[in-house]
Amino acid sequence: MPEIKITHSNQSRISEVDFNNIPFGRICTDHMASADFIDGKWTNFEIRPVEPLSLHPTNMTLHYGQAIFEGMKASKAVDGTPMLMRPELHAQRFNASAVRMCMPEFPEDMFVDMIYKLVSIDRAWIPPISGSSMYIRPFMIAMDENVGVRASSNYKFMVLTLPAGPYYGRPISLTTSTEHVRAVDGGVGEAKCAGNYAASLYPATLANKRGFDQVLWLDAHEFKYIQEVGTMNIFFVIGNKVITPATSGSILKGITRRNMIEILKVEKGIEVEERALSIDEVMAAHADGTLKEVFGSGTAALVANVNRIAHDGNVMELDPDNFEISLYLKAKINGLRDGTIEDTYGWMTPITEAVMA
Ligand SMILES: *Cc1c(COP(=O)(O)O)cnc(C)c1O
C-alpha cells in the first residue's frame, strides 16, 4: 500500500470542546485525511491538521455536483479502544456511489487504512461518555476547473472526523408526499451523493411546516410503495413479521439496515421480508391493529422510532413506548459497538497497533 504522509498538529484544539455539550456537525477533530486523483491515479495520501480548502470558482463540483460521501462511526470499547463496525462495507458503498457519479473508485484497503490511522491519531476526541462516538465523514469531490459539462478528470478524497455526543433520539413523525419524490428507478437514489440531499430539502421544509419531522418517501411511479426516510431506511413490524422495502434501485442500501436484518434472522429467528410494501398495506395493518412498530435505521441515529405517519388525509398514531424489536436492535448494536456484547459476527474492528501495521 502507498505510504501515508502524516503531519501532526502543533497544538490540539481538544481543550476548547465541552464533551457534555457537543454541537454535532460543526467541530472537527485536529486532523483530516486526504488524497488526490491526478493523471489517472490516486496520490498524495496524507493526514494533516484540518484546514480550509482553496477552490477556484470554476471548480466543477460547484457547478455540476460530482460529490459523494459516506457516514460511519467509531465507538469506544469500555477499555478505551476505538472500534469501527464493518468499515469495508462503507468502502464498497463509497465506490458504488463513485461509479454511478462517473468518479474514480478509491482503493478500498486505503479507504479503511486511512480511517484507522486518522481515528487512532485523534482517538482522544471520542468522548469518554457512554453512547458517544466519533462521526467519520469520507467524501470525494471533482477538482477540475472548467465551466463546461463533462466528468472531471481530477478529484479530491477527504476524511473528516467529528466528535458526537450520545444520540437521545425522541420519536419522529413522518408524512408521505404525493407531490415530490426522492428517487426514481434508474436515477441516483442508490448513490450517497450530495445532490440527493439538495433535492430533498424543499419537500422536507413543506413537511416541517405541516408539523412533521421528515418525509416518508414513496415510489416515483405510483406514489404507492414506501421507499425510505431522509437519512434512514425504514422497518415495519406487522403481526410477527418485520418488513422493510427491498432495495431495488432507488433506495439507499443502508448498512445499519443490513446489520439489523442479519441480527433479526440469526438471533430472533424472525422472518424479515424485503419486498415492495405499499402505504395502503401499512394503513390496513394499522386499522386492524397488527401494525406494532415503525422505526428508521441509519448510522447517525441508529434507530429512530416513529410515532405518527400521515398519508393522504389519514394519520396513524403509534406508541414507541411499546416497541420491542427496535429496542432490542438498538441495545444489541450499541452493545457490539462498546464491546459489552460479544461480537459473534466478526463485524467490529478494534483499532489497535496491530490493525495499523
Ligand atoms: C446514509 C443513508 C441511509 C442509511 O445508511 P447507513 O449505512 O445505515 O447509515 C439511508 N438513506 C439515505 C438516503 C442515506 O443517505
XYZ file of N, CA and C in Angstrom, residues 156-348:
579
model
N -10.632 15.028 -5.433
C -10.033 15.020 -4.105
C -10.864 14.134 -3.195
N -10.180 13.239 -2.481
C -10.802 12.389 -1.465
C -10.413 12.942 -0.113
N -11.365 13.044 0.793
C -11.030 13.539 2.132
C -11.800 12.753 3.186
N -11.261 12.749 4.392
C -11.992 12.195 5.534
C -11.927 13.202 6.668
N -13.099 13.592 7.155
C -13.180 14.425 8.352
C -13.691 13.558 9.495
N -13.306 13.888 10.698
C -13.852 13.196 11.863
C -14.375 14.236 12.839
N -15.539 13.947 13.415
C -16.209 14.913 14.292
C -16.713 14.199 15.544
N -16.414 14.748 16.728
C -16.926 14.104 17.939
C -18.443 14.228 18.002
N -19.099 13.193 18.510
C -20.563 13.193 18.590
C -20.997 12.695 19.961
N -21.849 13.459 20.588
C -22.379 13.058 21.900
C -23.383 11.933 21.732
N -23.911 11.399 22.844
C -24.910 10.340 22.754
C -26.136 10.863 22.018
N -26.745 10.004 21.244
C -27.894 10.424 20.463
C -29.153 10.035 21.237
N -29.793 11.014 21.864
C -31.040 10.718 22.578
C -32.191 11.044 21.645
N -32.462 10.139 20.734
C -33.475 10.454 19.738
C -34.875 10.378 20.318
N -35.613 11.464 20.188
C -37.032 11.364 20.510
C -37.711 10.759 19.288
N -38.920 10.205 19.457
C -39.619 9.634 18.309
C -39.881 10.697 17.247
N -39.968 10.267 16.005
C -40.176 11.212 14.909
C -41.534 10.980 14.232
N -42.030 12.057 13.630
C -43.289 11.962 12.884
C -42.981 12.095 11.394
N -43.740 11.364 10.587
C -43.487 11.324 9.143
C -44.748 11.643 8.366
N -44.552 12.235 7.228
C -45.672 12.374 6.299
C -45.208 11.950 4.914
N -46.079 11.284 4.186
C -45.747 10.987 2.797
C -45.861 12.285 2.009
N -45.306 12.289 0.817
C -45.520 13.390 -0.106
C -46.156 12.776 -1.341
N -47.211 13.401 -1.832
C -47.808 12.902 -3.075
C -47.525 13.892 -4.204
N -46.491 14.707 -3.942
C -46.140 15.745 -4.906
C -44.679 15.603 -5.334
N -43.818 15.254 -4.370
C -42.386 15.162 -4.651
C -41.880 13.745 -4.434
N -40.784 13.414 -5.144
C -40.151 12.111 -4.940
C -38.681 12.322 -4.613
N -38.106 11.334 -3.933
C -36.678 11.401 -3.639
C -35.867 10.808 -4.783
N -36.338 9.713 -5.328
C -35.523 8.964 -6.286
C -36.420 8.147 -7.196
N -35.873 7.826 -8.334
C -36.626 7.042 -9.312
C -35.726 5.908 -9.805
N -36.323 4.778 -10.160
C -35.518 3.660 -10.671
C -34.671 4.151 -11.835
N -33.415 3.789 -11.819
C -32.524 4.247 -12.873
C -31.866 5.579 -12.561
N -32.317 6.239 -11.497
C -31.727 7.516 -11.087
C -30.551 7.303 -10.151
N -30.388 8.219 -9.211
C -29.196 8.150 -8.355
C -29.543 7.884 -6.881
N -30.743 7.368 -6.641
C -31.178 7.123 -5.264
C -30.301 6.163 -4.489
N -29.618 5.265 -5.209
C -28.742 4.299 -4.525
C -27.375 4.884 -4.222
N -27.067 6.027 -4.820
C -25.748 6.636 -4.585
C -25.845 7.586 -3.398
N -24.814 7.580 -2.563
C -24.785 8.542 -1.458
C -24.139 9.808 -2.028
N -24.935 10.533 -2.795
C -24.405 11.722 -3.460
C -25.049 12.963 -2.859
N -24.299 14.057 -2.896
C -24.745 15.290 -2.251
C -26.077 15.775 -2.819
N -26.237 15.630 -4.130
C -27.435 16.144 -4.786
C -28.732 15.535 -4.296
N -28.706 14.279 -3.856
C -29.923 13.676 -3.316
C -30.430 14.478 -2.127
N -29.499 14.981 -1.343
C -29.899 15.757 -0.166
C -30.410 17.123 -0.573
N -29.740 17.748 -1.536
C -30.206 19.055 -2.003
C -31.647 18.945 -2.491
N -31.943 17.855 -3.209
C -33.279 17.686 -3.782
C -34.338 17.428 -2.719
N -33.913 16.926 -1.553
C -34.892 16.556 -0.522
C -35.231 17.712 0.411
N -34.469 18.790 0.348
C -34.635 19.851 1.357
C -35.966 20.578 1.243
N -36.366 20.899 0.029
C -37.611 21.654 -0.122
C -38.833 20.838 0.331
N -38.981 19.581 -0.163
C -40.093 18.783 0.357
C -40.036 18.627 1.883
N -38.833 18.561 2.443
C -38.697 18.418 3.903
C -39.214 19.666 4.622
N -38.938 20.844 4.058
C -39.450 22.060 4.726
C -40.978 22.107 4.641
N -41.543 21.608 3.542
C -43.018 21.575 3.452
C -43.578 20.645 4.530
N -42.926 19.508 4.729
C -43.362 18.572 5.777
C -43.245 19.230 7.152
N -42.152 19.948 7.372
C -41.959 20.639 8.665
C -43.070 21.654 8.900
N -43.423 22.392 7.864
C -44.482 23.409 8.004
C -45.814 22.781 8.395
N -45.997 21.539 7.943
C -47.249 20.847 8.293
C -47.121 20.112 9.619
N -45.999 20.305 10.304
C -45.859 19.737 11.646
C -45.217 18.363 11.702
N -44.563 17.935 10.619
C -43.915 16.621 10.633
C -42.402 16.772 10.563
N -41.718 15.794 11.147
C -40.261 15.877 11.193
C -39.627 15.583 9.840
N -40.116 14.550 9.155
C -39.465 14.140 7.909
C -40.482 13.569 6.932
N -40.032 13.445 5.691
C -40.871 12.872 4.639
C -40.651 11.359 4.576
N -41.754 10.622 4.480
C -41.681 9.195 4.172
C -41.855 9.086 2.659
N -40.742 8.798 1.982
C -40.767 8.845 0.508
C -41.503 7.657 -0.082
N -42.291 7.952 -1.108
C -42.983 6.901 -1.854
C -42.348 6.773 -3.239
N -42.693 5.682 -3.909
C -42.080 5.451 -5.225
C -42.529 6.524 -6.229
N -41.738 6.703 -7.247
C -41.938 7.814 -8.183
C -42.931 7.490 -9.296
N -43.406 6.247 -9.372
C -44.320 5.893 -10.465
C -45.775 6.009 -10.042
N -46.058 5.464 -8.856
C -47.463 5.402 -8.420
C -47.718 6.121 -7.097
N -46.673 6.636 -6.465
C -46.816 7.207 -5.118
C -47.534 6.205 -4.209
N -47.075 5.006 -4.221
C -47.790 3.929 -3.544
C -46.863 3.108 -2.642
N -45.672 2.798 -3.163
C -44.775 1.930 -2.409
C -43.780 2.737 -1.580
N -43.575 2.285 -0.348
C -42.709 3.009 0.584
C -41.247 2.807 0.206
N -40.477 3.872 0.279
C -39.054 3.775 -0.035
C -38.202 3.921 1.225
N -38.046 5.121 1.711
C -37.239 5.343 2.916
C -37.518 6.731 3.465
N -36.753 7.107 4.496
C -36.886 8.419 5.109
C -35.591 9.178 4.794
N -35.579 10.484 4.929
C -34.428 11.305 4.556
C -33.060 10.678 4.680
N -32.671 10.305 5.870
C -31.324 9.770 6.066
C -31.372 8.346 6.628
N -32.531 7.727 6.502
C -32.692 6.407 7.130
C -33.508 5.472 6.259
N -33.238 4.199 6.398
C -34.124 3.171 5.856
C -35.242 2.951 6.873
N -36.259 2.214 6.474
C -37.392 2.110 7.392
C -37.894 0.677 7.529
N -38.274 0.339 8.767
C -38.766 -1.000 9.096
C -40.184 -0.908 9.666
N -40.991 -1.906 9.345
C -42.350 -2.009 9.874
C -42.499 -3.380 10.518
N -43.056 -3.420 11.715
C -43.385 -4.707 12.324
C -44.895 -4.869 12.192
N -45.286 -5.858 11.388
C -46.705 -6.130 11.161
C -46.953 -7.578 11.566
N -47.811 -7.770 12.573
C -48.004 -9.122 13.116
C -46.676 -9.632 13.633
N -46.269 -10.841 13.203
C -44.980 -11.392 13.666
C -43.865 -11.141 12.673
N -44.145 -10.351 11.661
C -43.140 -10.174 10.622
C -42.515 -8.793 10.669
N -41.257 -8.748 10.275
C -40.589 -7.465 10.102
C -40.454 -7.245 8.602
N -40.926 -6.118 8.153
C -40.925 -5.843 6.704
C -40.165 -4.556 6.433
N -39.283 -4.593 5.451
C -38.588 -3.380 5.028
C -38.561 -3.367 3.501
N -38.737 -2.196 2.897
C -38.740 -2.145 1.437
C -37.465 -2.745 0.842
N -37.622 -3.508 -0.231
C -36.466 -4.071 -0.938
C -35.677 -2.933 -1.573
N -34.361 -3.062 -1.552
C -33.521 -2.023 -2.170
C -33.385 -2.347 -3.645
N -34.369 -1.921 -4.397
C -34.446 -2.376 -5.784
C -34.018 -1.317 -6.783
N -33.198 -0.377 -6.377
C -32.660 0.561 -7.360
C -32.765 2.022 -6.963
N -33.790 2.370 -6.181
C -33.946 3.782 -5.848
C -33.785 4.040 -4.349
N -33.450 3.005 -3.595
C -33.313 3.147 -2.144
C -31.841 2.982 -1.760
N -31.383 3.831 -0.866
C -30.007 3.750 -0.392
C -29.824 2.440 0.385
N -28.787 1.703 0.053
C -28.561 0.416 0.716
C -27.883 0.626 2.062
N -28.677 0.876 3.070
C -28.149 1.183 4.395
C -27.408 0.003 5.001
N -26.296 0.307 5.628
C -25.521 -0.740 6.287
C -26.166 -1.084 7.631
N -26.748 -0.097 8.286
C -27.495 -0.377 9.522
C -28.677 -1.294 9.205
N -29.349 -1.001 8.103
C -30.462 -1.845 7.643
C -29.999 -3.290 7.489
N -28.881 -3.439 6.793
C -28.347 -4.785 6.556
C -27.994 -5.488 7.869
N -27.346 -4.738 8.786
C -26.979 -5.324 10.082
C -28.220 -5.788 10.839
N -29.250 -4.961 10.815
C -30.468 -5.304 11.559
C -31.148 -6.543 10.988
N -31.171 -6.633 9.669
C -31.782 -7.804 9.033
C -31.011 -9.059 9.447
N -29.678 -8.961 9.442
C -28.871 -10.141 9.797
C -29.070 -10.516 11.267
N -29.111 -9.519 12.131
C -29.298 -9.790 13.564
C -30.659 -10.448 13.813
N -31.699 -9.927 13.198
C -33.041 -10.475 13.439
C -33.148 -11.917 12.956
N -32.543 -12.188 11.807
C -32.626 -13.551 11.272
C -31.876 -14.523 12.166
N -30.661 -14.109 12.593
C -29.813 -15.019 13.368
C -30.318 -15.158 14.804
N -30.587 -14.057 15.449
C -30.797 -14.111 16.899
C -32.241 -14.268 17.319
N -33.148 -13.723 16.570
C -34.536 -13.837 16.989
C -35.294 -14.830 16.128
N -34.621 -15.311 15.086
C -35.295 -16.238 14.183
C -36.538 -15.612 13.575
N -36.496 -14.294 13.428
C -37.670 -13.600 12.898
C -37.598 -13.542 11.386
N -38.735 -13.735 10.800
C -38.806 -13.623 9.349
C -38.746 -12.154 8.958
N -37.732 -11.789 8.198
C -37.644 -10.421 7.718
C -37.943 -10.436 6.226
N -38.943 -9.686 5.836
C -39.303 -9.651 4.419
C -38.765 -8.376 3.803
N -37.954 -8.541 2.759
C -37.513 -7.395 1.970
C -38.320 -7.452 0.688
N -39.256 -6.533 0.608
C -40.173 -6.602 -0.552
C -40.851 -5.257 -0.750
N -41.622 -5.166 -1.800
C -42.415 -3.959 -2.018
C -43.481 -3.879 -0.921
N -43.585 -2.733 -0.286
C -44.577 -2.545 0.785
C -45.338 -1.258 0.472
N -46.631 -1.381 0.304
C -47.408 -0.186 -0.054
C -47.876 0.534 1.198
N -48.097 1.814 1.077
C -48.613 2.598 2.196
C -50.025 2.110 2.544
N -50.755 1.598 1.550
C -52.101 1.063 1.816
C -52.037 -0.165 2.727
N -51.036 -1.008 2.494
C -50.886 -2.194 3.352
C -50.589 -1.776 4.797
N -49.773 -0.734 4.942
C -49.456 -0.250 6.293
C -50.707 0.328 6.947
N -51.491 1.083 6.176
C -52.711 1.661 6.753
C -53.721 0.582 7.144
N -53.793 -0.458 6.324
C -54.708 -1.561 6.643
C -54.250 -2.270 7.918
N -52.927 -2.449 8.058
C -52.398 -3.107 9.257
C -52.656 -2.246 10.492
N -52.544 -0.938 10.320
C -52.832 -0.041 11.440
C -54.305 -0.148 11.823
N -55.168 -0.191 10.808
C -56.616 -0.247 11.069
C -57.003 -1.538 11.783
N -56.357 -2.657 11.426
C -56.762 -3.905 12.096
C -55.887 -4.243 13.308
N -55.057 -3.303 13.701
C -54.316 -3.469 14.964
C -53.063 -4.317 14.869
N -52.640 -4.694 13.660
C -51.442 -5.543 13.551
C -50.155 -4.752 13.306
N -50.269 -3.437 13.088
C -49.057 -2.620 12.912
C -48.487 -2.320 14.295
N -47.386 -2.956 14.640
C -46.863 -2.838 16.008
C -45.753 -1.812 16.149
N -44.853 -1.757 15.165
C -43.717 -0.838 15.291
C -43.352 -0.264 13.931
N -42.866 0.951 13.942
C -42.258 1.552 12.753
C -41.007 2.271 13.232
N -39.877 1.960 12.604
C -38.658 2.659 13.016
C -37.688 2.797 11.853
N -36.917 3.877 11.902
C -35.904 4.131 10.889
C -34.566 3.590 11.356
N -33.678 3.287 10.387
C -32.337 2.801 10.722
C -31.294 3.580 9.933
N -30.244 4.012 10.620
C -29.158 4.711 9.941
C -28.001 4.913 10.904
N -26.841 5.192 10.351
C -25.648 5.335 11.184
C -25.798 6.445 12.229
N -26.361 7.592 11.819
C -26.389 8.746 12.720
C -27.263 8.487 13.942
N -28.512 8.081 13.711
C -29.448 7.906 14.818
C -29.439 6.471 15.355
N -28.908 5.552 14.588
C -29.001 4.111 14.805
C -30.454 3.653 14.621
N -31.317 3.967 15.612
C -32.733 3.629 15.473
C -33.543 4.878 15.801
N -34.493 5.217 14.975
C -35.400 6.325 15.297
C -36.827 5.805 15.241
N -37.477 5.767 16.397
C -38.858 5.287 16.438
C -39.794 6.311 15.820
N -40.846 5.798 15.203
C -41.820 6.672 14.536
C -43.111 6.642 15.346
N -43.631 7.831 15.678
C -44.864 7.864 16.472
C -46.099 8.309 15.687
N -45.878 8.756 14.449
C -47.029 9.258 13.691
C -46.690 9.218 12.207
N -47.620 8.747 11.413
C -47.430 8.772 9.954
C -48.699 9.316 9.315
N -48.535 10.365 8.522
C -49.686 10.918 7.808
C -49.591 10.540 6.345
N -50.751 10.161 5.794
C -50.804 9.888 4.348
C -52.197 10.219 3.840
N -52.244 11.128 2.900
C -53.488 11.345 2.173
C -54.667 11.651 3.107
N -54.422 12.523 4.083
C -55.510 12.922 4.982
C -55.739 11.996 6.170
N -55.042 10.833 6.188
C -55.164 9.927 7.335
C -53.932 10.034 8.213
N -54.118 9.868 9.519
C -52.970 9.883 10.423
C -52.966 8.601 11.240
N -51.816 7.923 11.202
C -51.654 6.721 12.038
C -50.816 7.090 13.255
N -51.307 6.758 14.422
C -50.542 7.026 15.642
C -49.941 5.710 16.132
N -48.709 5.796 16.626
C -48.056 4.605 17.178
C -47.507 4.963 18.552
N -47.284 3.934 19.363
C -46.762 4.193 20.710
C -45.381 3.555 20.888
N -44.324 4.336 20.624
C -42.962 3.784 20.700
C -42.605 3.207 22.069
N -43.325 3.599 23.129
C -43.036 3.013 24.446
C -43.266 1.506 24.435
N -44.071 1.047 23.502
C -44.342 -0.396 23.426
C -43.524 -1.118 22.364
N -42.606 -0.420 21.722
C -41.798 -1.074 20.685
C -40.784 -2.009 21.350
N -40.730 -3.236 20.861
C -39.785 -4.198 21.446
C -38.622 -4.494 20.507
N -38.942 -4.670 19.238
C -37.889 -5.065 18.302
C -36.898 -3.927 18.093
N -37.385 -2.712 17.996
C -36.466 -1.581 17.798
C -35.568 -1.416 19.025
N -36.146 -1.619 20.199
C -35.370 -1.507 21.438
C -34.281 -2.579 21.481
N -34.673 -3.792 21.083
C -33.734 -4.906 21.065
C -32.570 -4.631 20.113
N -32.899 -4.162 18.913
C -31.858 -3.916 17.910
C -30.909 -2.815 18.360
N -31.464 -1.791 18.966
C -30.646 -0.676 19.424
C -29.667 -1.137 20.509
N -30.178 -1.907 21.467
C -29.326 -2.389 22.560
C -28.247 -3.330 22.021
N -28.638 -4.159 21.068
C -27.703 -5.133 20.505
C -26.552 -4.417 19.770
N -26.913 -3.463 18.922
C -25.871 -2.797 18.139
C -25.015 -1.903 19.036
N -25.636 -1.221 19.989
C -24.834 -0.422 20.923
C -23.891 -1.302 21.736
N -24.364 -2.489 22.091
C -23.532 -3.425 22.854
C -22.339 -3.926 22.039
N -22.573 -4.174 20.753
C -21.456 -4.567 19.881
C -20.468 -3.412 19.768
N -21.013 -2.198 19.677
C -20.167 -1.014 19.480
C -19.282 -0.710 20.687
N -19.818 -0.934 21.889
C -18.962 -0.632 23.052
C -18.323 -1.893 23.637
N -18.493 -3.007 22.930
C -17.798 -4.227 23.325
C -18.395 -4.933 24.527
N -19.572 -4.508 24.999
C -20.192 -5.188 26.141
C -20.968 -6.429 25.689
N -21.216 -6.535 24.362
C -21.810 -7.753 23.818
C -20.762 -8.387 22.908
N -20.567 -9.696 23.096
C -19.530 -10.380 22.319
C -19.854 -10.319 20.824
N -18.842 -10.002 20.042
C -19.021 -9.839 18.596
C -18.927 -11.177 17.889
N -20.021 -11.930 17.909
C -20.023 -13.236 17.258
C -20.112 -13.118 15.742
N -20.331 -11.912 15.260
C -20.462 -11.705 13.814
C -19.127 -11.401 13.129
N -18.135 -10.967 13.916
C -16.886 -10.527 13.303
C -17.040 -9.188 12.589
N -17.919 -8.346 13.104
C -18.170 -7.041 12.477
C -17.261 -5.938 12.999
N -16.774 -6.105 14.239
C -16.079 -4.993 14.874
C -14.565 -5.081 14.647
